XYZ file of C-alpha atoms in Angstrom:
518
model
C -148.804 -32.554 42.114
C -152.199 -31.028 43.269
C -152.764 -28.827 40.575
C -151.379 -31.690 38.157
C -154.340 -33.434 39.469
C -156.865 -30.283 39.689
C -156.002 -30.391 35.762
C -156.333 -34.099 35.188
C -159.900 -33.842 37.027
C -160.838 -31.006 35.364
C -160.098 -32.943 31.904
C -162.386 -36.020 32.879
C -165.095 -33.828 33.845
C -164.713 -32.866 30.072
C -164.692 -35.797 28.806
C -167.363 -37.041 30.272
C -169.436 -33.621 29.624
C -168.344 -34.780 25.435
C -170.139 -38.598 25.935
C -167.548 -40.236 24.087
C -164.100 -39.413 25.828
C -162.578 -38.700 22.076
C -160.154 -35.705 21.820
C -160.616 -33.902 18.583
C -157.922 -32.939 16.185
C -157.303 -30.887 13.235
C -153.659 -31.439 11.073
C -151.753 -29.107 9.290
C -151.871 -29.938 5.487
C -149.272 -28.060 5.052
C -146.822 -30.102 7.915
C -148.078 -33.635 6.075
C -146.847 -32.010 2.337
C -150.241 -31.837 0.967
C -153.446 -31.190 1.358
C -156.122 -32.877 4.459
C -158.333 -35.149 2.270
C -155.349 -36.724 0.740
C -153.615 -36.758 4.478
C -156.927 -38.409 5.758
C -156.563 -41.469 3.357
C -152.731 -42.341 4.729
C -152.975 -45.137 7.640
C -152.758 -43.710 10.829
C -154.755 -43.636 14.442
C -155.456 -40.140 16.207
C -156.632 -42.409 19.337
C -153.519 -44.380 19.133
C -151.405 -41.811 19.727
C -153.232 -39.992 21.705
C -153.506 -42.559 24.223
C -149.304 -42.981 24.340
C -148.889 -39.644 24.747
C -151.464 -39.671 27.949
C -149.636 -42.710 29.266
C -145.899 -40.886 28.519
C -147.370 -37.909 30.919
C -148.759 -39.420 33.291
C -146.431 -41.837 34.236
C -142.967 -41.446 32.275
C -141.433 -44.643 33.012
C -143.728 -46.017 29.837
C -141.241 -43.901 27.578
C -138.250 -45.974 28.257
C -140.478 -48.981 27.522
C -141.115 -47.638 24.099
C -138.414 -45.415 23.463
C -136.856 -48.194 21.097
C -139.603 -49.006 19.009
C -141.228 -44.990 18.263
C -139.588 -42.185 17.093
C -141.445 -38.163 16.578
C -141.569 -38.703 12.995
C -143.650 -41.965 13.381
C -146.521 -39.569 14.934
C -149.381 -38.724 12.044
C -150.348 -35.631 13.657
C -147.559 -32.692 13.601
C -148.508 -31.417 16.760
C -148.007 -35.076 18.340
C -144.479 -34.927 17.125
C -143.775 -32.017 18.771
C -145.209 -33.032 21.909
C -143.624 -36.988 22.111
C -140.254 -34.796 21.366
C -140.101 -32.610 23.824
C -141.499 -34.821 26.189
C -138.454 -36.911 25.197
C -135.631 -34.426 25.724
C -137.533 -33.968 29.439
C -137.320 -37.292 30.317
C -133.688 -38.239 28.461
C -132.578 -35.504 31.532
C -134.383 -37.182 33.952
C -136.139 -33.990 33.926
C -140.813 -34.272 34.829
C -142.968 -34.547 31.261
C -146.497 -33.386 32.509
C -148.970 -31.126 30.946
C -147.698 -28.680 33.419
C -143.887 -28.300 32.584
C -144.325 -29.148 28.403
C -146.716 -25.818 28.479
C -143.918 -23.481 28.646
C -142.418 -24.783 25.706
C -145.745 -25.170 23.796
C -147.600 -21.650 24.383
C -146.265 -20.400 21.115
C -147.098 -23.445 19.042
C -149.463 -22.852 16.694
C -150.847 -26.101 16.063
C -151.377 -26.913 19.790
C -153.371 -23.167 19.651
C -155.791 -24.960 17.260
C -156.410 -27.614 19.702
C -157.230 -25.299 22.480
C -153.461 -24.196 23.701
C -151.859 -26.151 26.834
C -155.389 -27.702 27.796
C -155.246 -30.027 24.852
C -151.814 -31.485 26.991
C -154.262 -31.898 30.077
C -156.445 -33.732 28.006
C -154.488 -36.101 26.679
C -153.319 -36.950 30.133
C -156.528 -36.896 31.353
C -158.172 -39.254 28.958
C -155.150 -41.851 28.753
C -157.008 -45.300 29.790
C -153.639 -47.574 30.997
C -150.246 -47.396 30.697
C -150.285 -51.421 30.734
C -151.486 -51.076 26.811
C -148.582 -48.505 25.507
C -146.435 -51.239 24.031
C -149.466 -52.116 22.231
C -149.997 -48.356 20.930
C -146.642 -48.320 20.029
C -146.309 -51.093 17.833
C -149.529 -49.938 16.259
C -148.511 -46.031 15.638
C -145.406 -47.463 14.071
C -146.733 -50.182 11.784
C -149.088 -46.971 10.567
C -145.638 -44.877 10.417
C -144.043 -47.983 8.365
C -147.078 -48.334 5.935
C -146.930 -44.954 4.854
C -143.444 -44.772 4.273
C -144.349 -47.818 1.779
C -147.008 -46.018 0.159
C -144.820 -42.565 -0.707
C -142.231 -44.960 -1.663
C -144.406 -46.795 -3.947
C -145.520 -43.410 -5.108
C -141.754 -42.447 -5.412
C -140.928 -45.180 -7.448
C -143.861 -45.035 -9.832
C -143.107 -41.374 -10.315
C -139.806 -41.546 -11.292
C -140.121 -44.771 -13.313
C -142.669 -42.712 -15.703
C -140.106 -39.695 -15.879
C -137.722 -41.476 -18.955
C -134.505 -39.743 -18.404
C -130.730 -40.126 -19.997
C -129.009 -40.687 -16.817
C -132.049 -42.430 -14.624
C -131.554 -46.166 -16.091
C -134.527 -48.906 -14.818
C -131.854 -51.057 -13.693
C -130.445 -48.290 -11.231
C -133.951 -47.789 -10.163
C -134.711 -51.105 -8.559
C -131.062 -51.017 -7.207
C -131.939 -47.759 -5.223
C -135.601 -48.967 -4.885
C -134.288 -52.298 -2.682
C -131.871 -50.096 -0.996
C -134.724 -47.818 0.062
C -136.488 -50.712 0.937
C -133.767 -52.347 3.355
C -133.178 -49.300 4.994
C -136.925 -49.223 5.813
C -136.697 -52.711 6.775
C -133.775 -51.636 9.322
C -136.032 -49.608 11.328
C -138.065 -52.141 12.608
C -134.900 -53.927 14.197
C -135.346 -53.088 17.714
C -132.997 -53.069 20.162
C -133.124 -56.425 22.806
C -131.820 -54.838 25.551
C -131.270 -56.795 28.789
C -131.188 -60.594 28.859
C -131.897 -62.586 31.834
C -129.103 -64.958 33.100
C -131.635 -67.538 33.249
C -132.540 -67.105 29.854
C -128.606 -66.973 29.022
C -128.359 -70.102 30.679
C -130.959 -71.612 29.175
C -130.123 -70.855 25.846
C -126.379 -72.011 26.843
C -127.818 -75.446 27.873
C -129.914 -76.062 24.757
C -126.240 -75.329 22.437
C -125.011 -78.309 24.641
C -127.578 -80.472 24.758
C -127.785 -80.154 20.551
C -124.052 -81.115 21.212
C -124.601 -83.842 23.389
C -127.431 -85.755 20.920
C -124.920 -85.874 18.621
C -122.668 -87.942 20.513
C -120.202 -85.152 21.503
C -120.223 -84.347 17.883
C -120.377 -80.875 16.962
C -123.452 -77.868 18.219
C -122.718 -76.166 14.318
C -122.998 -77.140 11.133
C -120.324 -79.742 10.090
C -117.887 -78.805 7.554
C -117.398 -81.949 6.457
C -113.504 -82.233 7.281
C -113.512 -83.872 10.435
C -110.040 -82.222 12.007
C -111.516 -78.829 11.389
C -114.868 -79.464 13.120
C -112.762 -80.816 15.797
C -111.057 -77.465 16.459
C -113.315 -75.011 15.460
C -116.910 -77.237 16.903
C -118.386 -76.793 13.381
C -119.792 -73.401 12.129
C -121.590 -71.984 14.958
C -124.981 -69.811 14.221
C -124.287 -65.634 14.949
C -120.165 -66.313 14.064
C -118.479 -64.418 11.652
C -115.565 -66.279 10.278
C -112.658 -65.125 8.256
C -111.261 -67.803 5.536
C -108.122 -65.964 4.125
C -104.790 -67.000 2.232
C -102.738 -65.665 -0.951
C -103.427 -66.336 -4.515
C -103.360 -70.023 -5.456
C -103.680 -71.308 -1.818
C -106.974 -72.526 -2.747
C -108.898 -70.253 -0.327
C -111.822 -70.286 -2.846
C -111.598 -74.237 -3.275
C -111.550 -74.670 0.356
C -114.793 -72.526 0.907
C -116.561 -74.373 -1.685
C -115.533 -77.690 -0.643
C -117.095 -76.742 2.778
C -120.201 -75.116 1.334
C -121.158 -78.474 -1.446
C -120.371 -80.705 1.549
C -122.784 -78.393 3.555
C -125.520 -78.450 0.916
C -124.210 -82.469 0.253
C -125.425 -83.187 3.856
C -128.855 -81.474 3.977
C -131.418 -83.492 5.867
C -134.634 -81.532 7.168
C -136.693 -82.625 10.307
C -137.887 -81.454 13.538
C -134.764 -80.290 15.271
C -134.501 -80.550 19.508
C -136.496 -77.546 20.220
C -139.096 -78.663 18.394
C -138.980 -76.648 14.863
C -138.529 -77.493 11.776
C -135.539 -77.039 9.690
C -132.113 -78.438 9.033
C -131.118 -81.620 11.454
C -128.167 -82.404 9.009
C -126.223 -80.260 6.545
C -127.725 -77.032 5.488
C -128.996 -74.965 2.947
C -126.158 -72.641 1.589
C -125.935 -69.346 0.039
C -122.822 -68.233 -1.728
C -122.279 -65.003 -3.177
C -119.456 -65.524 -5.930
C -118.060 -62.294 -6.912
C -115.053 -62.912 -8.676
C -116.206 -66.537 -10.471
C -119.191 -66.632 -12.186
C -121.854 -69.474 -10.983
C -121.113 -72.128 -13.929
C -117.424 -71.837 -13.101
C -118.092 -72.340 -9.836
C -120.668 -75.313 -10.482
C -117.707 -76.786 -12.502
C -115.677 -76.739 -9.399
C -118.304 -78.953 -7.547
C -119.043 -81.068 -10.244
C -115.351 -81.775 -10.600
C -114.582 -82.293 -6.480
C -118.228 -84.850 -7.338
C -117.225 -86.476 -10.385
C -113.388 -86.778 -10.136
C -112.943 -85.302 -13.219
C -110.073 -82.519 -13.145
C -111.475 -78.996 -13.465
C -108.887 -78.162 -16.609
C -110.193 -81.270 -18.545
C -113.966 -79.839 -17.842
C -113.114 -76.130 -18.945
C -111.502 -77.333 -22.397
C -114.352 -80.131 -22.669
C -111.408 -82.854 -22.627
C -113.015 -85.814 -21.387
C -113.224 -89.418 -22.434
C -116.590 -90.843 -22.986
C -116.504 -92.546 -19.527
C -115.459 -88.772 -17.862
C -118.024 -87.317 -19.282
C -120.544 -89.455 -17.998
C -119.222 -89.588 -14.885
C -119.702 -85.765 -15.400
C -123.332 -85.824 -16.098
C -124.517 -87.990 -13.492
C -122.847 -86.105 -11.043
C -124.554 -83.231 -12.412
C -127.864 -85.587 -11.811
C -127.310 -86.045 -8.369
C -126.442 -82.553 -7.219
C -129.495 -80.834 -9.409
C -131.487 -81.051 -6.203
C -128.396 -79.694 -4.020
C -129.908 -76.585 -1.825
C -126.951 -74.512 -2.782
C -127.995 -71.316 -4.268
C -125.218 -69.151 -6.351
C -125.353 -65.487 -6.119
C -122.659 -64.095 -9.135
C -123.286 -59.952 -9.010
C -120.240 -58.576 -9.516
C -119.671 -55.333 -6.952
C -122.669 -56.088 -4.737
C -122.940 -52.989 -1.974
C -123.293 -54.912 1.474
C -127.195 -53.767 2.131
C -127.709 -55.960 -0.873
C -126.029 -58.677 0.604
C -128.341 -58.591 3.539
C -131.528 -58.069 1.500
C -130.645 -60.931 -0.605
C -130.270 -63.505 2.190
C -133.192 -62.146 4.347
C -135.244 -62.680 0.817
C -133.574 -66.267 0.362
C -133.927 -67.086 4.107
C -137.887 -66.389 3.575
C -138.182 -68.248 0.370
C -135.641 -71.276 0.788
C -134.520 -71.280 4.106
C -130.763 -70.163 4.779
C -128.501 -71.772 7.275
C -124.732 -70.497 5.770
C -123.697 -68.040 3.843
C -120.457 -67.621 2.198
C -118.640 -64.032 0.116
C -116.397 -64.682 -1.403
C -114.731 -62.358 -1.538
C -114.899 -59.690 1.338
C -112.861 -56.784 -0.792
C -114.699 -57.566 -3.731
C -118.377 -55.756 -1.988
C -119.344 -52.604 -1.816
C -120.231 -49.863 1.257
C -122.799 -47.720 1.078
C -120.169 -45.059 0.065
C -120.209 -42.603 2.953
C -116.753 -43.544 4.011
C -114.251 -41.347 3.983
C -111.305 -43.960 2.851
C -111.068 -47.819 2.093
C -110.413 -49.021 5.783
C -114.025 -47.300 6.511
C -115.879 -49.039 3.962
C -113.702 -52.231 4.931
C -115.093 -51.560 8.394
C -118.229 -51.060 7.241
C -118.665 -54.513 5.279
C -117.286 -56.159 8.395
C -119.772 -54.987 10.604
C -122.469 -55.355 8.382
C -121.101 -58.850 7.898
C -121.095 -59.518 11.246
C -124.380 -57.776 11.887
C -126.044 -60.180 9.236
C -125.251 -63.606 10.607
C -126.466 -62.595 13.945
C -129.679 -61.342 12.789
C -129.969 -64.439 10.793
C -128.449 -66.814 13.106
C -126.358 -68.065 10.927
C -122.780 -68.501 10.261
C -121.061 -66.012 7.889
C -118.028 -67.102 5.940
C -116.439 -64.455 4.276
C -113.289 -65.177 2.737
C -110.572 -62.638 2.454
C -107.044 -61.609 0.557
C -103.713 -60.832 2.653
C -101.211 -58.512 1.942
C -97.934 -59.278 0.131
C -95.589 -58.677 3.397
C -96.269 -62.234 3.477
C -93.786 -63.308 0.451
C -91.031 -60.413 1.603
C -90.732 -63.369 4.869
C -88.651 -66.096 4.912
C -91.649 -68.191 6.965
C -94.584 -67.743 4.500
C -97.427 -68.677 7.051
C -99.460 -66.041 7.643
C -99.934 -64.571 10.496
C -103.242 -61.812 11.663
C -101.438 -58.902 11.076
C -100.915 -59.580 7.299
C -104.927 -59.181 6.469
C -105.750 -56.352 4.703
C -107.617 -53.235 6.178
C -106.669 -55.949 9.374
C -107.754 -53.545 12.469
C -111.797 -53.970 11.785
C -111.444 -57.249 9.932
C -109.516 -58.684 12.929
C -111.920 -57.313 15.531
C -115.616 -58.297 13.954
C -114.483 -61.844 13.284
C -115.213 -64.601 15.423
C -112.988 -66.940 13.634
C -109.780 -65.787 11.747
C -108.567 -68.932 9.468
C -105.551 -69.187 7.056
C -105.203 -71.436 3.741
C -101.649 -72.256 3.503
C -99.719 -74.406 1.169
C -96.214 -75.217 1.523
C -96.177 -77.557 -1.524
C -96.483 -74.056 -3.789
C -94.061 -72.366 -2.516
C -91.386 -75.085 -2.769
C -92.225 -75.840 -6.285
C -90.751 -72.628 -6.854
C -87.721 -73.396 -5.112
C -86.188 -76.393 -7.566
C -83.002 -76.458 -8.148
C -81.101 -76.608 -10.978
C -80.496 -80.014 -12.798
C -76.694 -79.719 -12.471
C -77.204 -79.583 -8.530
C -77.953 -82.988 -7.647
C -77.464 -82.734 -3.773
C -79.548 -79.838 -3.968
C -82.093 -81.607 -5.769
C -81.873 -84.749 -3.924
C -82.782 -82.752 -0.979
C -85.434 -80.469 -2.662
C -87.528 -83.968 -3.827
C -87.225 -84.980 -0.175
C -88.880 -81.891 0.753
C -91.697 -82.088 -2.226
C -92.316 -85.743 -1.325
C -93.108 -84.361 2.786
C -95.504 -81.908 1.319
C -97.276 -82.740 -1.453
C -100.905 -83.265 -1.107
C -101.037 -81.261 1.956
C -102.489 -78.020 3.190
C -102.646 -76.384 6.324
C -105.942 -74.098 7.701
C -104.097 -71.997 10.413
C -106.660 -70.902 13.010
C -105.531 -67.564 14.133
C -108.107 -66.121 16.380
C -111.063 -68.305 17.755
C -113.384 -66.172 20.116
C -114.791 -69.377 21.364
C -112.221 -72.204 21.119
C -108.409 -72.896 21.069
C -106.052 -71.599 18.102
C -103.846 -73.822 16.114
C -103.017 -75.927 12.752
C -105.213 -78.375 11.220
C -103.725 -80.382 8.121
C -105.838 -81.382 5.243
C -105.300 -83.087 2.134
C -105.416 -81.237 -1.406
C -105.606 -82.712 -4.612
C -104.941 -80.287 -6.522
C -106.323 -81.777 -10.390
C -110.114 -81.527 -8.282
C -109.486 -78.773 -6.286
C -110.925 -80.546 -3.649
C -109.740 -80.831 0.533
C -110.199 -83.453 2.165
C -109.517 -85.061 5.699
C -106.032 -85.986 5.936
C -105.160 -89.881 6.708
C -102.760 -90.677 8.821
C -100.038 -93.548 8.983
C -101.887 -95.179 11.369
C -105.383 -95.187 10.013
C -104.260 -97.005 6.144
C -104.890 -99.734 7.550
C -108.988 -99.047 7.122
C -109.429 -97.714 10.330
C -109.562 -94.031 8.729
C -112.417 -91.683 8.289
């Protein structure tokens, strides 16, 4: 330690010989991939980073305070690189970072020679003002390191948009451009870390109290179908949930049901914490991969105007249909319900595309539909890794948002070899990460199609005595099967399902035709 501080001492008796306590540097051209005038005009602060690289040796508890926020590569100056990494692999080992133990590993470099060998190290520590302001430096060396990734991107993207070649389409350009761009984005997602249980708590208590305004009501957004917000508490910000079923269960109905009643319900205002944003409702995004957005906007207007969805695709309406049509239309052209139809969308897009919407619109649900139908970024090795992949980026994306995900999902066809056609969590497909990102893990199931396939034959009339019994119990009904809720209890909710709308509903029972329903 003495002749750590002989050197220190020895460095502000330097400084203050120079007047102005600034450390000189030269850069390689040659490190920066070009030449020093055109290396001088990037963004960047010498000072900056020489003052975080004083603090780091003098006192190397400020690395783990910044370790999540700066990398080498952030550093402008090559020779700062080197010295923030080394110092890093010191301290990762719990091993001393001074000027005094990084000058073994230095007294070769030839960069640090230009500086004036290891007494450029003592320097820096020696001229390092506080270690109170190294958060501060950090944030500043990489918003530099951020801005000049822009500009070679920029650069990038100009070059190669001049250059017209055969197998270098524009359109594949942006697409690679806004992946570039996300991926940037990414970086500056730091890592929490630890969270005070008072904070925890605090946060907990504001969810209930939300709750608690509402008259025991719900702390999520409402689905509209009053038996499902009873079991699941609405749809809870951060949650990933799973809406999955066979073909023809109406998987896709349900999800838009719950998404126009969403967008149905939106009411802005100052909400209990005092921002602004949704009090009722939401607005939704919905990323439509299989339908495109008008057939899906027929499916709304159809649930809205009671006009079955058939009649609307052939244009078979009466007069009085059709205007029933159109002023449904009227009433929902203000509807904050935003339709995303690209076909084959890679999952960074997904994200990109709701942070974008989020900043322009606001964004308070989002729905895929449907999960198998995206795209990884294509470094899996198999299916079940890029499966694993959406998932987690699924999952990833509400709780950077704070929003709930629904992302809706096929099964596989062990269900029909059964005699018991409910479906159970084993029978999603690529299950294993599907099953273990979601919060919420819900099944469409109808029993009403699956015993329309099941009529006897005219001649049979016990047999179809008792199958009409059984179609008369069913019809109209659905079931969502909750099969995993992180948060809540598992179980069946009924709905109703009318099948001409393709529309859910809440489900009356004997006891409430009497007008004391929903």
């Amino acid at each position: 330690m003495t002749e750590i501080r002989a050197i220190r001492d020895a460095a502000r008796d330097e400084s203050a010989r120079d007047g102005a306590g600034r450390i000189e540097t030269r850069r390689d051209p040659a490190a920066e991939g070009g030449d020093a005038a055109g290396t001088d005009l990037l963004p960047h602060s010498i000072e900056a980073e020489q003052q975080l690289l004083g603090a780091i040796l003098t006192n190397n508890d400020v690395y783990d305070r910044i370790a999540n926020l700066v990398r080498a590569e952030h550093f402008f100056e090559p020779v700062h690189r080197r010295i923030f990494d080394i110092a890093a692999a010191r301290i990762q080992k719990n091993a001393l970072a001074s000027p005094v133990t990084l000058k073994g590993f230095l007294e070769d470099d030839a960069g640090l020679k230009e500086l004036g060998g290891p007494a450029y190290l003592a320097r820096l520590a020696g001229a390092a003002i506080s270690a109170l302001a190294a958060r501060d430096y950090a944030q500043m060396i990489y918003d530099y390191a951020v801005r000049r990734e822009l500009i070679a991107l920029g650069r990038d993207i100009s070059e190669r948009a001049t250059r017209i070649e055969v197998d270098s389409e524009p359109k594949d350009q942006i697409v690679e451009a806004e992946q570039r761009l996300y991926k940037l984005s990414e970086q500056g997602v730091t890592e929490r870390g630890f969270v005070s249980f008072l904070r925890a708590v605090t946060l907990a208590v504001k969810s209930a109290n939300a709750a608690y305004e509402r008259e025991g009501g719900l702390s999520g957004v409402s689905t509209g179908l009053v038996d499902l917000d009873k079991k699941l508490g609405g749809l809870h910000p951060s949650d990933l949930l799973i809406l999955a079923g066979r073909p023809s269960m109406g998987k896709t109905s349900l999800a838009t049901n719950i998404a126009f009643n969403i967008a149905k319900a939106y009411r802005r205002g100052r909400r209990p914490d005092g921002s602004e944003g949704a009090v009722e409702g939401g607005v939704v995004g919905f990323f439509s991969l299989e339908m495109s957005s008008e057939q899906l906007a027929a499916r709304v207007l159809s649930e809205a105007s009671e006009v079955p969805s058939e009649q609307i695709r052939r244009g078979d309406m009466t007069e009085q249909e059709f205007r029933r049509f159109v002023e449904a239309a009227k009433t929902l052209e203000n509807c904050p319900l935003y339709i995303d139809d690209t076909p084959a969308l890679p999952i960074s897009q997904v994200a990109a595309r709701c942070r974008r919407l989020k900043r322009t619109h606001g964004l308070d649900v989002v729905f895929v539909d449907y999960l198998q139908l995206l795209r990884g970024t294509g470094k899996g090795d198999n299916r079940v890794q890029e499966i694993a992949e959406i998932s987690m980026g699924l999952k990833a994306l509400a709780k950077e948002l704070s929003i709930p995900v629904v992302a809706l999902s096929q099964l596989s066809r062990q269900v029909e070899s059964r005699e018991d056609k409910r479906p159970q969590l084993s029978d999603l497909r690529e299950s294993g990460s599907i099953e273990q990102d979601a919060d919420v893990v819900m099944f469409v199931y109808r029993d009403e199609y699956y015993r329309e396939r099941e009529k006897p034959g005219e001649d049979n009339l016990e047999a179809m005595a008792k199958w009409q019994e059984t179609m008369e119990r069913v019809h109209g009904k659905a079931e969502v099967i909750i099969g995993k809720q992180r948060h809540g209890p598992i179980g069946t909710v009924e709905l109703s399902f009318e099948g001409r709308f393709t529309r859910f509903g809440n489900l009356v029972r004997p006891w409430q035709q009497d007008g004391d329903g929903f």
